[in-house]
Each structure stands twice: as C-alpha cells, then as structure tokens.
Amino acid sequence: MTPQQYQQFEALGLNLMFALIFFLIGMAIHDVLKKGEVPFAGKLVVWGVLTFGCLGFIAKGIIQAFWNTQGLG
C-alpha cells in the first residue's frame, strides 16, 4: 500500500467515524427529547443539525476518496 492510498483510507475512516459519532450523539439526544418537554421547533433544529452534520461527513469522505483516486488532489 502506498502512502497516498494509506492517507485516503485514513481520511475516509476518519470521516465515517465522525458520521458515526454524530449518529450516536443524535440517538442520545433523541432519548432526552422523548422524555422532556421540548417544543417541536427545538426538536427540528437539533435533528436538522445532527442529520446534516452526519451527511456532510459521509459526503466529504466519498468526495475526498473520489477526488484522490482520480489523481486530481
């Protein structure tokens, strides 16, 4: 494995790890929001931030992997 391939796998793994962390934080917040009296707008804001954060890290990992394999990086 070349150093460039190693860096690509490392970056992809890091982005997936961050996405998983966002998902787990979201599950923890979901449990808290179910138990407490939180307005619906507050729930939408929390889930919006967590969802877009998770999707952003996944998209960044995919785009970065594609960009590096094309030799454009």
Short mmCIF file of C-alpha atoms in Angstrom, two decimals:
data_model
loop_
_atom_site.label_atom_id
_atom_site.label_comp_id
_atom_site.label_asym_id
_atom_site.label_seq_id
_atom_site.Cartn_x
_atom_site.Cartn_y
_atom_site.Cartn_z
CA MET A 1 0.00 0.00 0.00
CA THR A 2 1.42 3.35 -0.99
CA PRO A 3 1.46 6.30 1.40
CA GLN A 4 -1.17 8.06 -0.73
CA GLN A 5 -3.54 5.08 -0.52
CA TYR A 6 -2.96 4.87 3.22
CA GLN A 7 -3.88 8.56 3.59
CA GLN A 8 -7.02 8.03 1.50
CA PHE A 9 -8.21 5.14 3.68
CA GLU A 10 -7.32 7.06 6.82
CA ALA A 11 -9.30 10.13 5.69
CA LEU A 12 -12.30 8.02 4.69
CA GLY A 13 -12.24 6.18 8.02
CA LEU A 14 -11.98 9.46 9.92
CA ASN A 15 -14.99 10.92 8.10
CA LEU A 16 -17.03 7.77 8.73
CA MET A 17 -16.03 7.86 12.41
CA PHE A 18 -17.24 11.45 12.71
CA ALA A 19 -20.51 10.49 11.00
CA LEU A 20 -20.96 7.63 13.48
CA ILE A 21 -20.26 9.98 16.40
CA PHE A 22 -22.92 12.39 15.09
CA PHE A 23 -25.36 9.48 14.81
CA LEU A 24 -24.68 8.28 18.36
CA ILE A 25 -25.00 11.79 19.74
CA GLY A 26 -28.28 12.05 17.87
CA MET A 27 -29.56 8.84 19.44
CA ALA A 28 -28.64 10.12 22.91
CA ILE A 29 -30.34 13.44 22.28
CA HIS A 30 -33.36 11.61 20.89
CA ASP A 31 -33.80 9.78 24.19
CA VAL A 32 -33.54 13.06 26.11
CA LEU A 33 -36.01 14.82 23.81
CA LYS A 34 -38.53 11.98 24.17
CA LYS A 35 -38.55 12.26 27.97
CA GLY A 36 -38.62 16.04 28.36
CA GLU A 37 -40.97 18.79 27.35
CA VAL A 38 -39.20 20.19 24.31
CA PRO A 39 -41.04 22.21 21.66
CA PHE A 40 -41.35 20.68 18.20
CA ALA A 41 -39.28 23.50 16.66
CA GLY A 42 -36.43 22.71 19.05
CA LYS A 43 -36.52 19.05 18.04
CA LEU A 44 -36.41 20.03 14.35
CA VAL A 45 -33.36 22.24 14.89
CA VAL A 46 -31.46 19.55 16.81
CA TRP A 47 -32.26 16.81 14.29
CA GLY A 48 -31.51 19.11 11.36
CA VAL A 49 -28.06 19.97 12.68
CA LEU A 50 -27.22 16.35 13.51
CA THR A 51 -28.55 14.97 10.20
CA PHE A 52 -26.75 17.50 8.03
CA GLY A 53 -23.57 17.08 10.08
CA CYS A 54 -23.66 13.30 9.66
CA LEU A 55 -24.46 13.52 5.93
CA GLY A 56 -21.78 16.17 5.49
CA PHE A 57 -19.06 13.94 6.89
CA ILE A 58 -20.20 10.99 4.77
CA ALA A 59 -20.32 13.14 1.64
CA LYS A 60 -16.91 14.63 2.43
CA GLY A 61 -15.40 11.16 2.75
CA ILE A 62 -16.92 9.95 -0.52
CA ILE A 63 -15.94 13.09 -2.44
CA GLN A 64 -12.44 13.05 -0.99
CA ALA A 65 -11.97 9.37 -1.89
CA PHE A 66 -13.23 10.00 -5.44
CA TRP A 67 -11.09 13.12 -5.83
CA ASN A 68 -7.93 11.30 -4.68
CA THR A 69 -8.46 8.23 -6.86
CA GLN A 70 -8.85 10.44 -9.94
CA GLY A 71 -5.46 11.98 -9.30
CA LEU A 72 -6.94 15.47 -9.00
CA GLY A 73 -5.95 16.07 -5.39
#
